[in-house]
mmCIF file of C-alpha atoms and ligand atoms in Angstrom:
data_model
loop_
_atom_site.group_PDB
_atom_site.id
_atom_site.type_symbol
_atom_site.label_atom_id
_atom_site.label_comp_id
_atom_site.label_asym_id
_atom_site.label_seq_id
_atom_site.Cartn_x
_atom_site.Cartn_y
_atom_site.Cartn_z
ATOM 1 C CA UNK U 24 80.515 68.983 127.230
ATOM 2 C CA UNK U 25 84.041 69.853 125.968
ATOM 3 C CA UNK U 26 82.884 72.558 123.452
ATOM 4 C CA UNK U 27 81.646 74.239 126.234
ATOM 5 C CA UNK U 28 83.909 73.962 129.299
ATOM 6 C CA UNK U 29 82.311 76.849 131.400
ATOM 7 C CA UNK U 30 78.582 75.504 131.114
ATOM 8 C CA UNK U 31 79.870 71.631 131.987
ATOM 9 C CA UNK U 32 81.846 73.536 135.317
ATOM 10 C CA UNK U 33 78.453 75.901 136.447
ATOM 11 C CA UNK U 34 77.083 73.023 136.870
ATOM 12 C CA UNK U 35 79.216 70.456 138.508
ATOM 13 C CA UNK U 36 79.622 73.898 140.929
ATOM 14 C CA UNK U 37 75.536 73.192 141.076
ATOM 15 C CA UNK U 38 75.840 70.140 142.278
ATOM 16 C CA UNK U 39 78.864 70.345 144.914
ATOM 17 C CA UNK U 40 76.743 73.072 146.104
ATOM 18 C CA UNK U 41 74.341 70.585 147.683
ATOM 19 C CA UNK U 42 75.975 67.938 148.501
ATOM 20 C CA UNK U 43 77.163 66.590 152.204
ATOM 21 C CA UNK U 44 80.147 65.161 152.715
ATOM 22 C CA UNK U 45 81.910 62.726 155.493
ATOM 23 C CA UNK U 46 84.599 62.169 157.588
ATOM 24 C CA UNK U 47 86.123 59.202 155.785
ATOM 25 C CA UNK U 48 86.077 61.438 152.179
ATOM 26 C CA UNK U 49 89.312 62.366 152.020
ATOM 27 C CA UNK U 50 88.528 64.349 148.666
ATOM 28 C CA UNK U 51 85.656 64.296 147.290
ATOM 29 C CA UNK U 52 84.336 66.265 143.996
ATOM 30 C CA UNK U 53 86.912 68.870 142.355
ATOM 31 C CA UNK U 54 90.094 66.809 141.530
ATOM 32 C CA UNK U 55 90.795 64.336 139.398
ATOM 33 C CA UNK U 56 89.338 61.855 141.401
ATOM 34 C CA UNK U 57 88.190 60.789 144.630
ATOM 35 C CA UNK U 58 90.221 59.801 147.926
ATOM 36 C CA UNK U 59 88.083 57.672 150.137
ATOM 37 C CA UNK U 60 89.137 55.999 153.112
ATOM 38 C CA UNK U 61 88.148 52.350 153.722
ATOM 39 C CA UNK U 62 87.618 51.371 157.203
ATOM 40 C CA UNK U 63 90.093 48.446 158.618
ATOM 41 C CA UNK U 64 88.274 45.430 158.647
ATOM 42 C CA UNK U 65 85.482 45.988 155.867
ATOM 43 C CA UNK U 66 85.146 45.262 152.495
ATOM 44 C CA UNK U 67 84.593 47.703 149.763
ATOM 45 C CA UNK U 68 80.455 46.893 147.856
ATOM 46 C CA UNK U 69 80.458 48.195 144.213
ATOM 47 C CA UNK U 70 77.289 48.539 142.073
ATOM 48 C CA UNK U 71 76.315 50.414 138.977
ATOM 49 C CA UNK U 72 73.168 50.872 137.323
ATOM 50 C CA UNK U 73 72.241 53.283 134.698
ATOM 51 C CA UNK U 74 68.371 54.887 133.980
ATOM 52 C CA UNK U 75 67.562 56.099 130.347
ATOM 53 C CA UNK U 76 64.259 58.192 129.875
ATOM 54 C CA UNK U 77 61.570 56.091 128.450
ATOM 55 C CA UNK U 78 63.185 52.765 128.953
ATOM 56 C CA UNK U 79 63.946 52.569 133.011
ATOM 57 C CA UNK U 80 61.195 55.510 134.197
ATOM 58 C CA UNK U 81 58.568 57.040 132.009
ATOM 59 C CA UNK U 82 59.519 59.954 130.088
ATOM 60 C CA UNK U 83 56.764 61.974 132.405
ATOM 61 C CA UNK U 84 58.588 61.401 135.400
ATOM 62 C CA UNK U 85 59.862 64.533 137.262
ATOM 63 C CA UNK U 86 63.449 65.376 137.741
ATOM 64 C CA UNK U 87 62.871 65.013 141.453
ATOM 65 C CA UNK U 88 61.482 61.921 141.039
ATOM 66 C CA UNK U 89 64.330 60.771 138.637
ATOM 67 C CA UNK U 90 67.147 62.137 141.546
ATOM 68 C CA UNK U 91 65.433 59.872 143.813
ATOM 69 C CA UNK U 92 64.998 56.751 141.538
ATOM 70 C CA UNK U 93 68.358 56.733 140.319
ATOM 71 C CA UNK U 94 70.073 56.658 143.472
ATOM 72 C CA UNK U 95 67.179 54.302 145.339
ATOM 73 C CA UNK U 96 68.033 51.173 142.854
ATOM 74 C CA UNK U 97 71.655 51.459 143.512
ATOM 75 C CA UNK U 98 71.305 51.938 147.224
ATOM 76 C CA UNK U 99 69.072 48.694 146.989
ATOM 77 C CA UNK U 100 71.754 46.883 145.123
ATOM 78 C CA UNK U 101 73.732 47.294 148.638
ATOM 79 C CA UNK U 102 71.218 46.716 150.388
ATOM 80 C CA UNK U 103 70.865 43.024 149.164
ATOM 81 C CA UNK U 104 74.391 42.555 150.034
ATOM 82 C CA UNK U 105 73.935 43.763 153.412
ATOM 83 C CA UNK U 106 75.940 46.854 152.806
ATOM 84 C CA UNK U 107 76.300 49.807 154.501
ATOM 85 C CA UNK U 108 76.383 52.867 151.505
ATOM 86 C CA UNK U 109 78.830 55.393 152.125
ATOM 87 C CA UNK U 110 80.063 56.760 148.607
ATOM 88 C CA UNK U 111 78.314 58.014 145.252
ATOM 89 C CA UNK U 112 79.494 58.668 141.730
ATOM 90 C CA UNK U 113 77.175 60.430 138.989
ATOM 91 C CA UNK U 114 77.697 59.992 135.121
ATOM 92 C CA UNK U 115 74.561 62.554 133.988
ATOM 93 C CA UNK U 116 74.355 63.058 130.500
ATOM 94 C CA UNK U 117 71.617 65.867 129.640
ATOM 95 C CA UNK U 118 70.119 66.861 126.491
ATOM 96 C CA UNK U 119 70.413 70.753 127.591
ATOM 97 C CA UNK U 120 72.247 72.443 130.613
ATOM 98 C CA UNK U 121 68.989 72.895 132.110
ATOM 99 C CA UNK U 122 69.654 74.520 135.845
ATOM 100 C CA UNK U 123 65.737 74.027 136.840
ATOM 101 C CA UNK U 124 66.030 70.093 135.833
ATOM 102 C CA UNK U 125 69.233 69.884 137.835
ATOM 103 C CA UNK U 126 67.777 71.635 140.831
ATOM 104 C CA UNK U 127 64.807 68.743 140.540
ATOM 105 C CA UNK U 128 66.411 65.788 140.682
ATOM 106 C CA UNK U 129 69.011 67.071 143.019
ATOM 107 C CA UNK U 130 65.903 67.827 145.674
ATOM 108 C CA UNK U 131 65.182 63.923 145.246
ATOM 109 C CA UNK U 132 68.707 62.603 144.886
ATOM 110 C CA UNK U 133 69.723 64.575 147.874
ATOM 111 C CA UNK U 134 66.839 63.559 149.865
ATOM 112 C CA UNK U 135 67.179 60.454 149.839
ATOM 113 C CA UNK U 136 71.145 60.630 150.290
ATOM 114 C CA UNK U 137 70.421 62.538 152.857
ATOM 115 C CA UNK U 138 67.975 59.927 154.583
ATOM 116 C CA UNK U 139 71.171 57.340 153.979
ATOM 117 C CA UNK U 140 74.288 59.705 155.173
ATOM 118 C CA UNK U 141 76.047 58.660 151.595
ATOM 119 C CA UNK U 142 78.391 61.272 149.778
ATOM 120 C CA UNK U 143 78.068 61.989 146.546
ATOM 121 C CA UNK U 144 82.460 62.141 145.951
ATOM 122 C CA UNK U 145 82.680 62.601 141.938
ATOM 123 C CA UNK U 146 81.226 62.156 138.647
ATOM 124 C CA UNK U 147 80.991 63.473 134.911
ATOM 125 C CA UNK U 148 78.812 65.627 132.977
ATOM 126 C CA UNK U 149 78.508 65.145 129.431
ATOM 127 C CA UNK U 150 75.823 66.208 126.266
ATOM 128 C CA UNK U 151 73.680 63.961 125.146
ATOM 129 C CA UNK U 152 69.938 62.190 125.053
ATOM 130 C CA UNK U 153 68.926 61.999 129.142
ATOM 131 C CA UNK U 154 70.300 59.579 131.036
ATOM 132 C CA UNK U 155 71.874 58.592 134.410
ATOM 133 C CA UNK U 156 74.627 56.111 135.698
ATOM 134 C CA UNK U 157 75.073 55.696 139.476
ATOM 135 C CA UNK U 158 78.038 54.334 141.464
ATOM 136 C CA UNK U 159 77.439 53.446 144.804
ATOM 137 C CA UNK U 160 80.066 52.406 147.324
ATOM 138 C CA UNK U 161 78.924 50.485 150.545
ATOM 139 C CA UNK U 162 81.280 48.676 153.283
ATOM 140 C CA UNK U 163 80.324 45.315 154.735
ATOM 141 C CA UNK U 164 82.779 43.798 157.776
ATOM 142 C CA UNK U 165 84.665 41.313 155.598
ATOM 143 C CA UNK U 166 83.074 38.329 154.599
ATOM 144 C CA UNK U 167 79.712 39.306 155.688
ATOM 145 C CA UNK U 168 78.309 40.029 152.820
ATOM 146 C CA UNK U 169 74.926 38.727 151.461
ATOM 147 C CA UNK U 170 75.300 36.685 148.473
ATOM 148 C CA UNK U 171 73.008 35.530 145.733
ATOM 149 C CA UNK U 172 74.835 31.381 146.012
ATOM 150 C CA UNK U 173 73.641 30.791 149.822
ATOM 151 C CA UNK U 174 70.314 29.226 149.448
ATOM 152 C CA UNK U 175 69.989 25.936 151.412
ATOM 153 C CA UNK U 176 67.265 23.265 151.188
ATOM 154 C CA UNK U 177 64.421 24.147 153.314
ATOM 155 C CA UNK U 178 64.904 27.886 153.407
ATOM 156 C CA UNK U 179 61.508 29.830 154.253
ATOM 157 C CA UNK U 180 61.654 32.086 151.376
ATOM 158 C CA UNK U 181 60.664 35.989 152.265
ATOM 159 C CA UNK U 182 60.238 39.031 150.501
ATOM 160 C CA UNK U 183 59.906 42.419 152.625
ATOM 161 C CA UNK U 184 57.357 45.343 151.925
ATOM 162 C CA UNK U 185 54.337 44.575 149.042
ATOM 163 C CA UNK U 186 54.990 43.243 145.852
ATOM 164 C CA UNK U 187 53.505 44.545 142.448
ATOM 165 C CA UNK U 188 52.577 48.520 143.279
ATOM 166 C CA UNK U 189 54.792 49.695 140.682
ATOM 167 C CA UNK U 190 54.186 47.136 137.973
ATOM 168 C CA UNK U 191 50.510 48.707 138.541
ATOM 169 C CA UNK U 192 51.395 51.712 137.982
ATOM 170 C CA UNK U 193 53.216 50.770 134.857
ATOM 171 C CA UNK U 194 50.370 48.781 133.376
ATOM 172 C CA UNK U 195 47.922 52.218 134.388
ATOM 173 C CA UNK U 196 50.165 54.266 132.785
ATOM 174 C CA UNK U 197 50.474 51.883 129.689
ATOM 175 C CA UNK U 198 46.179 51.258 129.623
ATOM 176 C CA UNK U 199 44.375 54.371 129.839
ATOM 177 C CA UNK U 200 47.364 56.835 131.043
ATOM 178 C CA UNK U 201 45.151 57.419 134.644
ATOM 179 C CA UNK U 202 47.171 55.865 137.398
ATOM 180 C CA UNK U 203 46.250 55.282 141.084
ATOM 181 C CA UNK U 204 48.707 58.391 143.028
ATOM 182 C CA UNK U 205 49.278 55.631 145.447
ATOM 183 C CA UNK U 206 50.854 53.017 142.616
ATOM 184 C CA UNK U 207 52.413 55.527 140.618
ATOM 185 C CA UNK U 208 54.231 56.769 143.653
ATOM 186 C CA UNK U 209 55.693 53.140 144.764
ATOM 187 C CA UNK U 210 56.938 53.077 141.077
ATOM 188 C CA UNK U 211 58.642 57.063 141.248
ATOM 189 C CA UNK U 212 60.000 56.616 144.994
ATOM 190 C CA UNK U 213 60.932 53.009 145.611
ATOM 191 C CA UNK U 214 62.289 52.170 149.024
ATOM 192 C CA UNK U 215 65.742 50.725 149.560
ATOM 193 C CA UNK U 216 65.672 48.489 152.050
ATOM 194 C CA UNK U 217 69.280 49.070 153.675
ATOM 195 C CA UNK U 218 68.574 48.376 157.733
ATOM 196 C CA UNK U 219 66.476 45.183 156.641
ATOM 197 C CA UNK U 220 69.987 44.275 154.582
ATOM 198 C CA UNK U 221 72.262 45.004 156.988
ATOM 199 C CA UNK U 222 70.197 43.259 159.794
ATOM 200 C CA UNK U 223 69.997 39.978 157.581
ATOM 201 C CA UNK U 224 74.169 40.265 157.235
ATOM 202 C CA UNK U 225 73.788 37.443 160.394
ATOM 203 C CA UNK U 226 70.296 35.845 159.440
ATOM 204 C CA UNK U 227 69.710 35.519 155.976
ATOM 205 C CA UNK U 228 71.973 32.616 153.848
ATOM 206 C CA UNK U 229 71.163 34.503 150.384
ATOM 207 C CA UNK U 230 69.257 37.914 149.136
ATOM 208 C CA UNK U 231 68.485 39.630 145.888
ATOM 209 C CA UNK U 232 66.608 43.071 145.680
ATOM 210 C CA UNK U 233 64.221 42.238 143.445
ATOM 211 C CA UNK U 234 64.383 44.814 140.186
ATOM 212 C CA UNK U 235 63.088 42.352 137.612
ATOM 213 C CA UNK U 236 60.047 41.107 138.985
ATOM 214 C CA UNK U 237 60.031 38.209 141.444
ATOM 215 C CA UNK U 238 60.352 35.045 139.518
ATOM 216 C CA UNK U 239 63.235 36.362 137.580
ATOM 217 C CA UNK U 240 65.048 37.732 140.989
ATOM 218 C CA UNK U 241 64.920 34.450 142.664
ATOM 219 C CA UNK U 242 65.935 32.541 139.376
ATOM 220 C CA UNK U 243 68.950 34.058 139.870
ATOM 221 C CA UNK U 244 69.078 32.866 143.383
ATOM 222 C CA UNK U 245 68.166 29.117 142.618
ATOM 223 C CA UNK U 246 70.537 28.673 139.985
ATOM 224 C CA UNK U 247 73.637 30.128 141.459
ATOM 225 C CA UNK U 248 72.325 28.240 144.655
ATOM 226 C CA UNK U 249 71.749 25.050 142.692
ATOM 227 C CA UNK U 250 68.220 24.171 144.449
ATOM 228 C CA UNK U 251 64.558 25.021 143.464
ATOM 229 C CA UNK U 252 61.439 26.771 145.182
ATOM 230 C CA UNK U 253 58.008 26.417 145.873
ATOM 231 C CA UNK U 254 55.812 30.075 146.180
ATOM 232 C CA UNK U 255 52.597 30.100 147.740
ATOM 233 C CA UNK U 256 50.423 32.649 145.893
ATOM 234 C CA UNK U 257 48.072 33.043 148.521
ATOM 235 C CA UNK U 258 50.716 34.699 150.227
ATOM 236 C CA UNK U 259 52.401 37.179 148.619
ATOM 237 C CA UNK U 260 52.170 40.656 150.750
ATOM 238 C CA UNK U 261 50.086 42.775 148.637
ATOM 239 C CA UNK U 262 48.980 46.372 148.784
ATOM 240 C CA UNK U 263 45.131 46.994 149.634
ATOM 241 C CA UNK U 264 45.526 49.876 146.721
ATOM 242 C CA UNK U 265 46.965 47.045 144.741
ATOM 243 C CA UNK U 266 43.841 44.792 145.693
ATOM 244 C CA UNK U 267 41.264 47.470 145.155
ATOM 245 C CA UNK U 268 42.412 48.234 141.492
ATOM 246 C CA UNK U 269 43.598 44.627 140.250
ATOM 247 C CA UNK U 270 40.733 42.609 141.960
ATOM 248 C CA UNK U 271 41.114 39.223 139.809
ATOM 249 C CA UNK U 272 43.911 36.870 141.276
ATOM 250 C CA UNK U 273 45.457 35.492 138.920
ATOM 251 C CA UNK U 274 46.433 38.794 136.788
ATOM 252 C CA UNK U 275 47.273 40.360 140.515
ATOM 253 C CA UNK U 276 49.675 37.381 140.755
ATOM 254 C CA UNK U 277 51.748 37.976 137.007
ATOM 255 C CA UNK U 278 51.658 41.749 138.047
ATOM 256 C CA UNK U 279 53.268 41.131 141.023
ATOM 257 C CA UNK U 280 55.727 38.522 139.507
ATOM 258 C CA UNK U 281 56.780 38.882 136.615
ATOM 259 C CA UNK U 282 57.217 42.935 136.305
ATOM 260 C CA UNK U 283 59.366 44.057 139.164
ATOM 261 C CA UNK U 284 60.474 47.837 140.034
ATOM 262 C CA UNK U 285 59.545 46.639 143.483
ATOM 263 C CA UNK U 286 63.188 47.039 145.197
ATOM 264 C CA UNK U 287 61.990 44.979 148.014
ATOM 265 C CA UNK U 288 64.560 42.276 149.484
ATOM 266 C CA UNK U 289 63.974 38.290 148.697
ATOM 267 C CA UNK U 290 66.124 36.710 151.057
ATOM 268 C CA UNK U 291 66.033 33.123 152.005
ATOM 269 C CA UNK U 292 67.167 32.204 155.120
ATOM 270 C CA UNK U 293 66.844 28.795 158.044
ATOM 271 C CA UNK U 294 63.004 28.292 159.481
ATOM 272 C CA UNK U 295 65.106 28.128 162.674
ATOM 273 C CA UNK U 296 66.086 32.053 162.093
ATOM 274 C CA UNK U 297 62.308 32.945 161.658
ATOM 275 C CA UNK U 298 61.674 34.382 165.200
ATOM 276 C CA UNK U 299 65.081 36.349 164.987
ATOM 277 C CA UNK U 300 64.088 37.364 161.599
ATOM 278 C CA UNK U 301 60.793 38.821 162.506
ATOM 279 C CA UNK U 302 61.985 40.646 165.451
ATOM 280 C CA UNK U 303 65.086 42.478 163.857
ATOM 281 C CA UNK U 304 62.682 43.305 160.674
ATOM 282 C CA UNK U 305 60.506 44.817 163.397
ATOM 283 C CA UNK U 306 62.969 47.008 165.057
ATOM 284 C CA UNK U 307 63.529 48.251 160.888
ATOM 285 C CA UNK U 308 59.824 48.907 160.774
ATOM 286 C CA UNK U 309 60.126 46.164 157.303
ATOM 287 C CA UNK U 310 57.234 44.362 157.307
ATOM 288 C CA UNK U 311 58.349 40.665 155.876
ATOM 289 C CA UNK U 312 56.467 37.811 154.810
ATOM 290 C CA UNK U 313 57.317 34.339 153.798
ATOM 291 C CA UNK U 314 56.549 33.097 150.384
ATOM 292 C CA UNK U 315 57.536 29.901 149.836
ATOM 293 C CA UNK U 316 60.147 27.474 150.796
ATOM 294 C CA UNK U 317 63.215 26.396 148.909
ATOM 295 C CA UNK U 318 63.435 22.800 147.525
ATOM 296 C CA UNK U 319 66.181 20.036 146.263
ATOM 297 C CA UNK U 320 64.743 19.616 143.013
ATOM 298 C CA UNK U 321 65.835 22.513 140.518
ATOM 299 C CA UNK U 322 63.049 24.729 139.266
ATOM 300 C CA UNK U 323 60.388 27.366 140.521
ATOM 301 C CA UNK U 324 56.632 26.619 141.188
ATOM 302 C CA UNK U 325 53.967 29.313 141.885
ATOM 303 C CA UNK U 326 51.325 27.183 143.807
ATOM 304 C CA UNK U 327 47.801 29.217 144.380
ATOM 305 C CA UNK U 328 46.114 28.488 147.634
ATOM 306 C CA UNK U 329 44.620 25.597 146.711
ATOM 307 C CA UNK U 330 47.682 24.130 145.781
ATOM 308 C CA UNK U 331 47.528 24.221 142.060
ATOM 309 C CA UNK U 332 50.106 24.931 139.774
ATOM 310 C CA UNK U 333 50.124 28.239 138.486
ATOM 311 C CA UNK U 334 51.233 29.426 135.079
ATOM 312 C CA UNK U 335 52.762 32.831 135.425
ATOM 313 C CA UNK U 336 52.907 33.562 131.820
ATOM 314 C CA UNK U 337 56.165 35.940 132.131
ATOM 315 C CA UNK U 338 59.758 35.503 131.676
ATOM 316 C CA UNK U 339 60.985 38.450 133.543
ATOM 317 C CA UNK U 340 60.498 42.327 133.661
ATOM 318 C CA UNK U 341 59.075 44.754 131.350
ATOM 319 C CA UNK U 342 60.461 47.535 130.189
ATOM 320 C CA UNK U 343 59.034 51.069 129.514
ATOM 321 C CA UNK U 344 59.785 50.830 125.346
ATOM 322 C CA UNK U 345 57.127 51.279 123.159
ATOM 323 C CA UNK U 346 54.722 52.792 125.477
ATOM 324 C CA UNK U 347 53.997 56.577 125.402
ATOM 325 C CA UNK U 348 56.268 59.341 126.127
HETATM 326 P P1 LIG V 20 88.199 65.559 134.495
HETATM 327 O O1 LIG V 20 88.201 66.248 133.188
HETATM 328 O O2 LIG V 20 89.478 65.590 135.267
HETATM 329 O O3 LIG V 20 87.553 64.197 134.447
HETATM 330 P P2 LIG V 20 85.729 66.850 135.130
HETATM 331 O O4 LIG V 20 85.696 68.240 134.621
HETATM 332 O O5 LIG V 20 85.022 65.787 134.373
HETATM 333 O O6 LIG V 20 87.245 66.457 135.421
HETATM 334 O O7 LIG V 20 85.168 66.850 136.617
HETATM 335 C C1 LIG V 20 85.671 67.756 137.561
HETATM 336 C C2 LIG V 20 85.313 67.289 138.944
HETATM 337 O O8 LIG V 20 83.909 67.311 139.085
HETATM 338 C C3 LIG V 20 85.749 65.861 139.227
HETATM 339 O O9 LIG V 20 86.119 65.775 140.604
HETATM 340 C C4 LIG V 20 84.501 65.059 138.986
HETATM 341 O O10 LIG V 20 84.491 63.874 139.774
HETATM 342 C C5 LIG V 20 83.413 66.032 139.407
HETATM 343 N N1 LIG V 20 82.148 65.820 138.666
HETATM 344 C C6 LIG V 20 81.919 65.977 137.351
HETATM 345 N N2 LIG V 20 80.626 65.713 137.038
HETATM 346 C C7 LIG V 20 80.033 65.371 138.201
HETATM 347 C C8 LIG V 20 78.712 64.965 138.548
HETATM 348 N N3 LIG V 20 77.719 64.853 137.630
HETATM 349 N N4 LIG V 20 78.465 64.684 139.840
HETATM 350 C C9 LIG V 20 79.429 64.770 140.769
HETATM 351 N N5 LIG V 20 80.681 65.153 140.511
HETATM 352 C C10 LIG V 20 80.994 65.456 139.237
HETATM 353 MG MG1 LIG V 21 85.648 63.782 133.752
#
């Protein structure tokens, strides 16, 4: 907002109003740019990810509910590298320097960076059609980190939480416009799953938060892994609201494939881990299922319970374009 300076600096004041800050920020917002001290021994974690109305949340979506979103996929980002988050950067570019939208989504961005202890250290405000780029800094111990190339033959594959709540709610809000609270809530306030990632750091060989929907996600595993995987249908963890409003199996199963917005954690790790696994996911309260197993043979087969292949129908996620505003 360079033509108008004063309205661009009320509200970064706005925001450094609300934010917390930490020991280890040695500046944070009001200079020319942050001073952040990395702990001896660790390993800096750096993912961005940007949201644009209409295309990444629906254009309904509250500013509350946008504060918390936007910060929630990057924090799950770290997550599936077993990071630790510590720092955030905002790029918010708003159609209008609208105080009561800012106050909104800083209720659910603080929240939930509240929840996570991370400091929100710097950003930039600029003019322009809504949208929202996070930075988020994590810390690992070096070489601890999770990585997408560590799948192993025989890996129990796993995925934590339910799978397919949001991609409900998307294909609710897409139908009739009348979507379960329940659903449409999973989709708004997804859960990043950072104690279940940083827990895994010693158990898991390889994790992916899964954004895309879960065949894409752990494509990306098996090829950078160079190995395949069998799923088992029959158990994928599923919602009973998910149940109750997509009764038939097999379009249950391409909902909760092939769509994503879950942020839940795939992970593959040694059957020989799976006692260890269960009992750290317990003292997260992350419930964690396995899915499938990985195999030698390249490629990715759905099986449904009675052991028949199963054609998913879907290459990846869906987007919010040409739905309704
Ligand atoms: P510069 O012109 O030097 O880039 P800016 O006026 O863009 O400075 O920003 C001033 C300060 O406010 C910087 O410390 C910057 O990191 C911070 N800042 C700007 N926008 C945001 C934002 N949306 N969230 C957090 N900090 C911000
Ligand atoms: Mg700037």
């Amino acid at each position: 907002m360079g033509d108008a300076g004063h309205v661009e600096f009320d509200l970064i004041e706005r925001i450094r109003a609300r934010v917390s800050s930490r020991p280890d920020v040695i500046l944070g917002i009001g200079d020319d740019a942050a001073l952040l001290q990395v702990p001896a021994g660790h390993q800096l974690v750096l993912s961005t990810d940007t949201l644009i109305s209409g295309v990444h949340f629906p254009a309904d979506t509250t500013a509350a509910d946008i504060g918390w979103k936007a910060l929630a996929v990057n924090l799950s980002d770290l997550a599936a590298m077993g990071a630790e988050p510590a720092w955030i950067s905002l790029a918010l570019t708003m159609p209008e320097a609208d105080n009561d939208w800012l106050d909104g989504f800083l209720d659910g961005f603080c929240e939930l960076a509240g929840e996570h202890g991370v400091a929100l250290v710097g950003g930039d405000t600029t003019h322009g059609p809504l949208s929202i780029t996070i930075t988020a800094h994590g810390l690992v111990p070096s070489g601890t980190a999770l990585r997408r190339d560590g799948a192993g033959f025989n890996d129990d594959i796993w995925v934590t939480g339910t799978l397919g709540d949001a991609a409900g709610a998307l294909r609710q809000w897409r139908g009739n416009g009348l979507m379960s609270a329940k659903l449409r809530h999973r989709l708004d306030r997804p859960t990043p799953r950072i104690a279940a990632g940083r827990a895994l750091r010693e158990l898991a060989n390889s994790a992916i938060d899964i954004s895309d929907g879960l065949l894409a996600d752990l494509g990306h595993v098996l090829r950078r892994s160079g190995v395949g995987a069998e799923i088992d249908l029959g158990r994928l963890p599923t919602s009973r609201t998910l149940a109750e409003h997509f009764p038939d199996d097999a379009d249950r199963w391409r909902l909760q494939l092939g769509v994503g917005d879950d942020y839940e954690l795939c992970f593959t790790a040694a059957p020989a881990n799976a006692l260890a696994i269960e009992q750290a996911m317990a003292e997260c309260a992350t419930a964690a299922t396995v899915v499938g197993r990985i195999t030698r043979e390249p490629g990715l087969h759905p099986r449904t319970p009675e052991g028949d292949d199963f054609d998913p129908g879907v290459g990846g996620y869906e987007h919010f374009s040409g739905g309704p505003d």
